[in-house]
XYZ file of C-alpha atoms in Angstrom:
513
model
C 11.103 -26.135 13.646
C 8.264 -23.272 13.255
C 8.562 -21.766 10.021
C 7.576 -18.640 12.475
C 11.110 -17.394 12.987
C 12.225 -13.401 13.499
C 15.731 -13.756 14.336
C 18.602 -14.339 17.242
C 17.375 -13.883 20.820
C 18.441 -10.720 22.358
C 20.779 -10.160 25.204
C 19.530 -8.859 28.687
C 19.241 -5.040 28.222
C 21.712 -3.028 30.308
C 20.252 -1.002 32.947
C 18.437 2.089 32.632
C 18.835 1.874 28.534
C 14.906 1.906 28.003
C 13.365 4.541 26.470
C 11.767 5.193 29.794
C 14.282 3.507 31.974
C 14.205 3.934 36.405
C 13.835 2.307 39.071
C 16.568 -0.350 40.698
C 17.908 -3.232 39.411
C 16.225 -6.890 39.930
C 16.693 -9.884 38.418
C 15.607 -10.750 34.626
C 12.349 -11.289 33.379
C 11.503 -12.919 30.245
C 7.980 -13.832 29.059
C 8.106 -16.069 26.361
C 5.133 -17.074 23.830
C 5.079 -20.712 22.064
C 4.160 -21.052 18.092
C 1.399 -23.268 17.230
C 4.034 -26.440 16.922
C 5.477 -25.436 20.358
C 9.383 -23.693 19.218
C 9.933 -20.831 21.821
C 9.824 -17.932 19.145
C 9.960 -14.453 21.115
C 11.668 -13.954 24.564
C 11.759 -9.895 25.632
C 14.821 -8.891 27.106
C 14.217 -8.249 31.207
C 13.216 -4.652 31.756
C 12.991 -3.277 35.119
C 10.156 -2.720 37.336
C 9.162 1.158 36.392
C 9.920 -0.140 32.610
C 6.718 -3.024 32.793
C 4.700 -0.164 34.990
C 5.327 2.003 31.936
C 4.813 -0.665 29.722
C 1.850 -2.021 31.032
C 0.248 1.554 31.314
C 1.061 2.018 27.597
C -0.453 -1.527 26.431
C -4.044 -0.368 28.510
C -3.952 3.443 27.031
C -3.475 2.012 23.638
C -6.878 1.665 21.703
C -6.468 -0.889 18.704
C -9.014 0.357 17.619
C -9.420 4.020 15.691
C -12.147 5.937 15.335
C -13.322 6.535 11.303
C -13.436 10.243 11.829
C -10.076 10.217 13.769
C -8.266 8.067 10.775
C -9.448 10.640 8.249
C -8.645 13.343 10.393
C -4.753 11.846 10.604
C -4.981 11.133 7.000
C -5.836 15.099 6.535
C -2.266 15.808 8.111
C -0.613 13.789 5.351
C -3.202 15.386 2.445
C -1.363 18.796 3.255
C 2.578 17.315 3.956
C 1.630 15.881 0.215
C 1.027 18.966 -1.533
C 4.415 19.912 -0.561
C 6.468 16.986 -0.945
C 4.656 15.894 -3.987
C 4.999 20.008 -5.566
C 8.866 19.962 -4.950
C 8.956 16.299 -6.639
C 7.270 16.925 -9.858
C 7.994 20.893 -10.102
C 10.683 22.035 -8.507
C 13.637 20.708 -10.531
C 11.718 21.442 -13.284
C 11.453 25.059 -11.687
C 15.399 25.476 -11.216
C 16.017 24.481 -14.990
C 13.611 25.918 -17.120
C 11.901 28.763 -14.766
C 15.176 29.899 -13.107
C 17.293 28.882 -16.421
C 19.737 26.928 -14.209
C 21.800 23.909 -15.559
C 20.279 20.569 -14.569
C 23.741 19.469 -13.088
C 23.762 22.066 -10.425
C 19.986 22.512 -9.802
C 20.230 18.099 -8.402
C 23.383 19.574 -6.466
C 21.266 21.739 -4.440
C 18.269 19.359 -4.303
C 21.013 16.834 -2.979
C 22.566 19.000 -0.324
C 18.926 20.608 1.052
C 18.003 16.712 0.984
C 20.938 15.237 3.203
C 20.452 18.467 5.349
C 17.086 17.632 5.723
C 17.348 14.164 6.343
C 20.269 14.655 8.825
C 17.681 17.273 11.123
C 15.060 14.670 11.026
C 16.233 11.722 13.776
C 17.758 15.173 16.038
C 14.259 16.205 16.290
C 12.882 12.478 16.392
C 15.184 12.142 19.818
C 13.837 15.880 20.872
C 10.541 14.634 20.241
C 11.046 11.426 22.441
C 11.762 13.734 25.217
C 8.601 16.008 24.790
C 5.102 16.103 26.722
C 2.184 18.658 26.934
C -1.245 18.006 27.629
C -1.707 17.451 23.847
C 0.933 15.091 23.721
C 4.268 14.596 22.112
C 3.555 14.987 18.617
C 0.085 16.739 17.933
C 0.474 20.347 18.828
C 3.551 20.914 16.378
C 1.176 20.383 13.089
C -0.731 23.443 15.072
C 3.247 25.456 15.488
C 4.716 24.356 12.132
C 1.677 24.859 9.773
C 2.151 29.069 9.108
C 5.773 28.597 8.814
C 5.792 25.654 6.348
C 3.459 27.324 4.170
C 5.704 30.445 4.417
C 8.920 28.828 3.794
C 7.033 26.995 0.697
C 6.169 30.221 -0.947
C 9.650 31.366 -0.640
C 11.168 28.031 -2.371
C 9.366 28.913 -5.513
C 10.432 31.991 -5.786
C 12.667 33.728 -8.553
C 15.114 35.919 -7.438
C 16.232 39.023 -9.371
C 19.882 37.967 -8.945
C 21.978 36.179 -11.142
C 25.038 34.443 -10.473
C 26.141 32.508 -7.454
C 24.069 35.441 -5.568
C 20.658 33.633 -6.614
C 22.023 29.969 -6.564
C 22.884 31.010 -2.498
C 19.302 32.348 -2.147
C 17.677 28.865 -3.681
C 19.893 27.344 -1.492
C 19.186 28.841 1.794
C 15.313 29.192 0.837
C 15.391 25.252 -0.359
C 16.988 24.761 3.167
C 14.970 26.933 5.324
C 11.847 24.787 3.844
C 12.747 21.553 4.959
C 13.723 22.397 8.117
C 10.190 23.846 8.124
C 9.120 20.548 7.092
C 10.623 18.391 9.489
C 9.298 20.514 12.326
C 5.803 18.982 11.073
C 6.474 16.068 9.230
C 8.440 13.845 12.129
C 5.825 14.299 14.460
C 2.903 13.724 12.156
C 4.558 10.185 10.991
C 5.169 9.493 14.712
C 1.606 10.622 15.697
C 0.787 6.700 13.919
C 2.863 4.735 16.326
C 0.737 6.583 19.109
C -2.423 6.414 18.028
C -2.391 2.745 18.318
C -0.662 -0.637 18.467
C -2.602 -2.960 16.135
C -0.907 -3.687 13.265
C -3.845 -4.217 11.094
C -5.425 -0.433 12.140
C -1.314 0.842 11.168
C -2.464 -0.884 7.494
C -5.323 0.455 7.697
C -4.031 4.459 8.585
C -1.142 3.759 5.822
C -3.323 3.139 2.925
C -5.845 6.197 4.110
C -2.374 7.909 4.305
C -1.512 6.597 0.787
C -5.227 7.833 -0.628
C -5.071 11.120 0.954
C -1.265 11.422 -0.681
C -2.777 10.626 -3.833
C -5.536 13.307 -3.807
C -2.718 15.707 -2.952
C -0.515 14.664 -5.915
C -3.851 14.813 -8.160
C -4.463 18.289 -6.861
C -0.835 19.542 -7.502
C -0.624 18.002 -10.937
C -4.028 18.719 -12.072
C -4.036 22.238 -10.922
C -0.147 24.024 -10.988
C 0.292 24.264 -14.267
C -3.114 25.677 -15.591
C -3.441 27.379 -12.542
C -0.374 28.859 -12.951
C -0.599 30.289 -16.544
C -3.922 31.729 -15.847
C -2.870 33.662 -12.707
C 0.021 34.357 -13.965
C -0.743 36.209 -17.027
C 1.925 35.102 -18.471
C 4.507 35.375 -16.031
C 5.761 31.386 -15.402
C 7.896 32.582 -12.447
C 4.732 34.434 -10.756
C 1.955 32.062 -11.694
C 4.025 29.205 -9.962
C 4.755 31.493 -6.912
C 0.808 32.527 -6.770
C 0.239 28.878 -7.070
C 2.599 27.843 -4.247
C 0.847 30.777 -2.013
C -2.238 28.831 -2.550
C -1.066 25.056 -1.838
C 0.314 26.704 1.364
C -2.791 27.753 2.292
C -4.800 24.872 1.919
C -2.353 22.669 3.549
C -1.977 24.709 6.504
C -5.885 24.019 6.549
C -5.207 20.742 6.107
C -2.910 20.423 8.978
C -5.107 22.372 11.678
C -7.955 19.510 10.769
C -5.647 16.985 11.966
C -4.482 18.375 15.267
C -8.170 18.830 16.282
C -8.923 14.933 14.781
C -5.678 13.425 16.735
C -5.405 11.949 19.791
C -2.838 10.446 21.803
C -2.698 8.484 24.869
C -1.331 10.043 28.156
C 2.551 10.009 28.340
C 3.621 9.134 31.294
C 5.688 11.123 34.009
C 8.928 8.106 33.369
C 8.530 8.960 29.841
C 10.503 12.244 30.787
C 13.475 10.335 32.767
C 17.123 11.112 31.615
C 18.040 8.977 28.189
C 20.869 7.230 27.821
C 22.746 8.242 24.408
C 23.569 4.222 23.932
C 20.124 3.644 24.011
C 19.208 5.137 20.682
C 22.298 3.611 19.173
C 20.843 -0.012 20.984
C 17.235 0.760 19.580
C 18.992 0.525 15.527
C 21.251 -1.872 16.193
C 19.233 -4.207 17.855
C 16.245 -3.820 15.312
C 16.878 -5.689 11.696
C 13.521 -4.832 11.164
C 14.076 -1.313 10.900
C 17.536 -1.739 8.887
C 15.468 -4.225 6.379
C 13.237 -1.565 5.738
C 16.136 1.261 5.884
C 17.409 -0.081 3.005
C 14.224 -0.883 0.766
C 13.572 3.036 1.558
C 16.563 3.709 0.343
C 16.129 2.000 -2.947
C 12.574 2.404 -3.277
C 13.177 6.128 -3.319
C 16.150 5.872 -5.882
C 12.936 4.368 -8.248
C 9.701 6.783 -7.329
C 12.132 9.654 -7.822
C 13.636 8.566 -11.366
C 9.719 8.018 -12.198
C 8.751 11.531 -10.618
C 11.732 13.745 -12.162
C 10.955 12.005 -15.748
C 7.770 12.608 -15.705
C 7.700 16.432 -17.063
C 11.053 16.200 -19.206
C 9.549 13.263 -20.510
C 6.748 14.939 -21.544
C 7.801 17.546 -22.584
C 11.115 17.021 -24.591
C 9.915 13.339 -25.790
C 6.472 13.339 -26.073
C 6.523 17.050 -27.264
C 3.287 17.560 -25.341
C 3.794 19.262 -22.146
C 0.330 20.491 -21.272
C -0.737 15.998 -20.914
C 1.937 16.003 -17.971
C -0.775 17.049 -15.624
C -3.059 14.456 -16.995
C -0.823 11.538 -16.217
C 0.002 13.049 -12.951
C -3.624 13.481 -11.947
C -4.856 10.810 -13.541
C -1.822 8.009 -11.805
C -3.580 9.495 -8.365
C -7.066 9.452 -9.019
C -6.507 5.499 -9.909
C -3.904 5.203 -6.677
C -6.870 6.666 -5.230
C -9.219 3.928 -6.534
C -6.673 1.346 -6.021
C -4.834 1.945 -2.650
C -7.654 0.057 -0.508
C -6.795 -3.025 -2.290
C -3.194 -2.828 -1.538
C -4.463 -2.634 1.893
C -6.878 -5.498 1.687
C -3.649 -7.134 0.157
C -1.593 -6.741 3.243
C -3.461 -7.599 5.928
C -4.593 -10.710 4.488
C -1.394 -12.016 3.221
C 1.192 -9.382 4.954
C 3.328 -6.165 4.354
C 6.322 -7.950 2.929
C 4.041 -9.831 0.097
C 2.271 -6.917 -0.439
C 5.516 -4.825 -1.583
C 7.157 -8.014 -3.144
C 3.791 -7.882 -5.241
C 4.568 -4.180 -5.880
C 7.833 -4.505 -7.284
C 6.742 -7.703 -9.449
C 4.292 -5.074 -11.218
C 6.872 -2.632 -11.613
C 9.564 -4.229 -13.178
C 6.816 -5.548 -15.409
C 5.684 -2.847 -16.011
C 9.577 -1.281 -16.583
C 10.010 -4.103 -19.666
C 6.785 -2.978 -21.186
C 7.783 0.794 -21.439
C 11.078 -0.897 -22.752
C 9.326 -2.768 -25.572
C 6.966 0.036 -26.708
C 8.897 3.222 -26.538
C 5.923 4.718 -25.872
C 6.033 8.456 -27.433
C 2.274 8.890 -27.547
C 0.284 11.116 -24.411
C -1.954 8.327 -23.905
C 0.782 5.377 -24.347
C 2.889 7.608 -22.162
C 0.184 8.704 -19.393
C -0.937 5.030 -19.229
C 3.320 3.945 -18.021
C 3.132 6.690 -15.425
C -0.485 5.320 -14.399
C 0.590 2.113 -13.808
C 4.155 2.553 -12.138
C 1.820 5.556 -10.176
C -0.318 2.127 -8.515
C 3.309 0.621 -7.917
C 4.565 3.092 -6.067
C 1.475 3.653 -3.771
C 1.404 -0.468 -3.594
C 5.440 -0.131 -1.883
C 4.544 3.446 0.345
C 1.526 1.365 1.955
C 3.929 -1.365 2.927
C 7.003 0.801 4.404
C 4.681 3.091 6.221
C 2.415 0.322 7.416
C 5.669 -1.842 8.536
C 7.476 1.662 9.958
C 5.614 1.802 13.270
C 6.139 -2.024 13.241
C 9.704 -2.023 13.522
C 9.223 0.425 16.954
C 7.776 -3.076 18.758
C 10.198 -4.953 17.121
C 13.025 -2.901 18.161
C 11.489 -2.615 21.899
C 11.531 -6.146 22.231
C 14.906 -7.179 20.901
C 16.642 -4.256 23.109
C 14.248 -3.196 25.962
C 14.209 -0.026 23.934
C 10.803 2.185 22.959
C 12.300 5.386 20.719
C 9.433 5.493 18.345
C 10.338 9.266 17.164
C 13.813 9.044 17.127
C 13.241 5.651 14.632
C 10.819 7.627 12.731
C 13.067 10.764 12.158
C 16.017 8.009 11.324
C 13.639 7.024 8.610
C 13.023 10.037 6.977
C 16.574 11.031 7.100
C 17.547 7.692 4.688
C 13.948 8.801 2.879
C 14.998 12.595 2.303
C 18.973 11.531 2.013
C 17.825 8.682 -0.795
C 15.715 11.865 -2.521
C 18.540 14.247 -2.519
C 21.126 12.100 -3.903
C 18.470 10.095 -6.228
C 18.236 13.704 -7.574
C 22.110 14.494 -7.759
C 22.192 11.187 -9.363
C 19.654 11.469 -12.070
C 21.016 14.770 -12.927
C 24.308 13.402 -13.440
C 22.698 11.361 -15.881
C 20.938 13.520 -17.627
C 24.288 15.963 -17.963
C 25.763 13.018 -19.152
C 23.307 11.789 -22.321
C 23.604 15.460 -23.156
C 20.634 17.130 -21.748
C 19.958 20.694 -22.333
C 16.758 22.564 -21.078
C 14.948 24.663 -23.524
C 17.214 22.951 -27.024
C 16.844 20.724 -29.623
C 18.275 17.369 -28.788
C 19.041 14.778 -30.803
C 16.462 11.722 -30.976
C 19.089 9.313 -29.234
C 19.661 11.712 -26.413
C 16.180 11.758 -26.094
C 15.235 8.157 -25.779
C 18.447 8.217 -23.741
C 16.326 10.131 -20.920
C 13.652 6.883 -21.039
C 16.659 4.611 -20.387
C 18.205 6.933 -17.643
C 14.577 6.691 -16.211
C 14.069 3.115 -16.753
C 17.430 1.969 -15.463
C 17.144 3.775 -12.087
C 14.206 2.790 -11.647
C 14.352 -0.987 -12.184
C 17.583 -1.292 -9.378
C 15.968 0.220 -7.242
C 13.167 -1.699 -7.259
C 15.359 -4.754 -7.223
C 17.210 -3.592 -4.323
C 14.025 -2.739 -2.644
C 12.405 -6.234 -3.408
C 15.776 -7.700 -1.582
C 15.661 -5.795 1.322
C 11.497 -6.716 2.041
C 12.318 -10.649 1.329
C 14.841 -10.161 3.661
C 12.545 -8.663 6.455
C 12.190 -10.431 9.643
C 8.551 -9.442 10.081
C 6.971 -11.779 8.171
C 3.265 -11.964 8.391
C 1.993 -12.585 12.071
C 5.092 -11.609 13.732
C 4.289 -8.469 15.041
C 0.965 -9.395 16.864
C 3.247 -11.950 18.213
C 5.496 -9.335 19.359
C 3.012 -6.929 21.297
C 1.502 -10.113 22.972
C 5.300 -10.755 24.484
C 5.364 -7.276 25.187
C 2.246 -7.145 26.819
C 2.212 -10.381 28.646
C 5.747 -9.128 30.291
C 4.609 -5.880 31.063
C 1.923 -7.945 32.925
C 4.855 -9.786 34.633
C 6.717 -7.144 35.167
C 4.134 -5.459 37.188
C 3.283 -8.607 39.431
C 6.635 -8.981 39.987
C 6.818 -5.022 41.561
């Protein structure tokens, strides 16, 4: 038997379920491939004859390979998504509870809700998305449309109102919510934009770790610069230095964002692409796809750990280090290392594959989870060298699940006949952004429960209680993370194996018409 094995052979796909289903019935096709020892390892469901046209036009508009300037130019897009996401990681919590004078408990109960809203928005405009085309594409020309209002909506989130009450908790609310769905409308169809650009799995490793470097320089520019930044336009105002700030970030992301719509391409979409979708045929493209549910769930517990780490990083700082200023040290200096860093990741996973790579990634972090057990560090450099290292851990796990995300859209299309790249990628994001919100809810439980108080004196074992809350959370989710990769059926070589089956049937299919 191969030890190259992904899994139970589909059934025939019913008619018309593709993503760009026509055309009349025939008779099944299947186009198998044979492992080096000879085992039949991938058969593709049959598709019909406009299906392999569509196919095979896809395969020969594909490039594998990407430009330098046009990888930079994509990575660009995710430089300015970053200085949002990674601002409303580290700061805004931190902003409800001892800006806004909040209590922790409620401020993750709005993070939680604006999270699962977000994340439930995210695979409705994936399946819009799916049904898109201009003469830029599907995706690109929406980082041109969303990039004024995100940086509007972003301004707005860190702002203080004048009212008190449930009055202002309704107004952080609806601003919190008004900014993701802001987000989304530029976030989905930048992530998608990488299944697009090209189907070589190595070049998707490749644009994830530029991704990962270009995230990093965002999170060193927001921790390095908010908080100085801040006090000095702010003139001693927190609530208007971090608003002045935000007006700022905005600014340069929206920048950020223009540079990669004019970098982008993507290859024609074809007129079947636009054919009536069956509803089953979203449903088909998850539940056919273990791929995609492997890595579901190692988002899902990945997240639970980064945002533990992230949240802890300022209270720890500040309440158990008692030196709040070195926060934006370790937070810039965690990314200038990812930044150093990240290419070997990469390096890692295309020589030895995705799945080691974030096995290897969680191995580090749960080492480096005992250490911080061990030495209590209370120091700013002890302290700022943790967040360093757990900071290369967590860029070692986002290269593998975005490298492996547009992965799963082949996989899926050959195990159901089904090609729904943006509705899978707006799925993911909803179990990312749902994981955030109630990682969030769930650490400030936590905290509410130790006895955490913003602003107070604490007791020492309250504390050290906030290292173990941070600790704890952290370590399960890594473990549950680590499960869900080993558990992965793309193991390294299966995908290329995959678009050759595609291909190669596409080829049949189109002899056959």
């Amino acid at each position: 038997m191969s030890l190259f094995s992904i899994g139970p052979q589909c059934q025939t796909a019913p008619d018309g379920q593709g993503a760009n289903a026509a055309g009349p019935d025939r008779a099944s096709q299947k186009a198998v491939l044979h492992s080096p020892e000879g085992d039949d390892v991938l058969r593709r469901p049959h598709s019909d004859d406009t299906k392999g046209r569509d196919r095979e036009e896809f395969v020969a508009d594909m490039k594998p390979h990407i430009p330098l300037y046009r990888k930079i130019g994509y990575a660009f897009g995710d430089y300015g998504c970053n200085l949002y996401w990674q601002s409303i990681s580290f700061f805004l919590l931190f902003f409800y509870t001892d800006i806004v004078g909040i209590p922790i408990g409620i401020a993750g109960l709005i993070y939680m809700v604006a999270s699962i809203f977000d994340g439930c928005i995210d695979p409705i405009a994936g399946a819009l998305l799916d049904r898109g085309r201009t003469r830029f594409g599907r995706y690109r020309h929406w980082l041109l449309i969303g990039a004024v209002p995100l940086a509007a909506s972003f301004a707005l989130l860190y702002w203080k109102p004048v009212s008190q009450g449930y009055t202002m908790l309704t107004i952080l609310l609806v601003a919190h919510l008004l900014f993701r769905v802001c987000y989304t409308v530029v976030a989905v169809p930048l992530a998608s934009l990488s299944a697009r650009m090209t189907d070589s799995s190595t070049e998707r490793t490749t644009l994830a770790s530029l991704r990962m470097l270009f995230g990093a320089g965002a999170t060193a520019t927001v921790g390095f610069v908010t908080q100085p930044l801040g006090a000095a336009i702010g003139h001693g105002d927190q609530a208007r230095g971090i608003f002045l700030v935000a007006l700022i970030l905005g600014l340069v992301a929206t920048l950020a964002l223009v540079i990669a719509f004019l970098s982008t391409r993507e290859p024609p979409v074809n007129d079947h692409a636009l054919a009536r979708i069956p509803l089953r045929s979203y449903v088909d493209s998850v539940r056919l796809n273990p791929a995609f549910i492997a890595l579901a769930f190692g988002l899902l517990f990945a997240t639970l750990s980064t945002t533990s780490l992230n949240k802890s990083l300022l209270y720890y700082f500040k309440y158990v280090v008692h030196d709040e200023g070195s926060a934006r040290y370790a937070l810039s200096s965690g990314a200038l290392i990812s930044l150093i860093l990240a290419p070997g990741w990469a390096i890692l996973g295309r020589r030895a594959g995705k799945r080691v790579m974030w096995l290897t990634a969680v191995t580090c972090g749960l080492a480096g989870l005992i250490c911080f057990l061990i030495i209590r560090p209370t120091g700013p450099l002890t302290a700022t060298a943790f967040f360093m290292w757990m900071q290369i851990v967590t860029v070692g796990i986002q290269v593998s699940y975005w490298g492996t995300l547009p992965d799963t859209v082949e996989y899926g299309e050959w195990r159901s006949g089904v090609r729904h790249e943006s509705f899978l990628f707006g799925l993911f994001m909803f179990v990312q952004k749902a994981g955030f919100g109630l990682a969030v809810a769930i650490y400030g439980a936590c905290l509410s429960a130790i006895g955490f108080h913003a602003n107070a004196m604490m007791a020492s074992g309250t504390l050290w209680a906030i290292g173990l809350v941070m600790a704890g959370l952290s370590a399960f989710g890594l473990i549950g993370s680590g499960v869900a990769a080993y558990l992965s059926p793309l193991r390294l070589g299966v995908h290329e194996r995959v678009v050759g089956n595609l291909a190669e049937a596409a080829r049949t299919d189109g002899a056959v018409a």
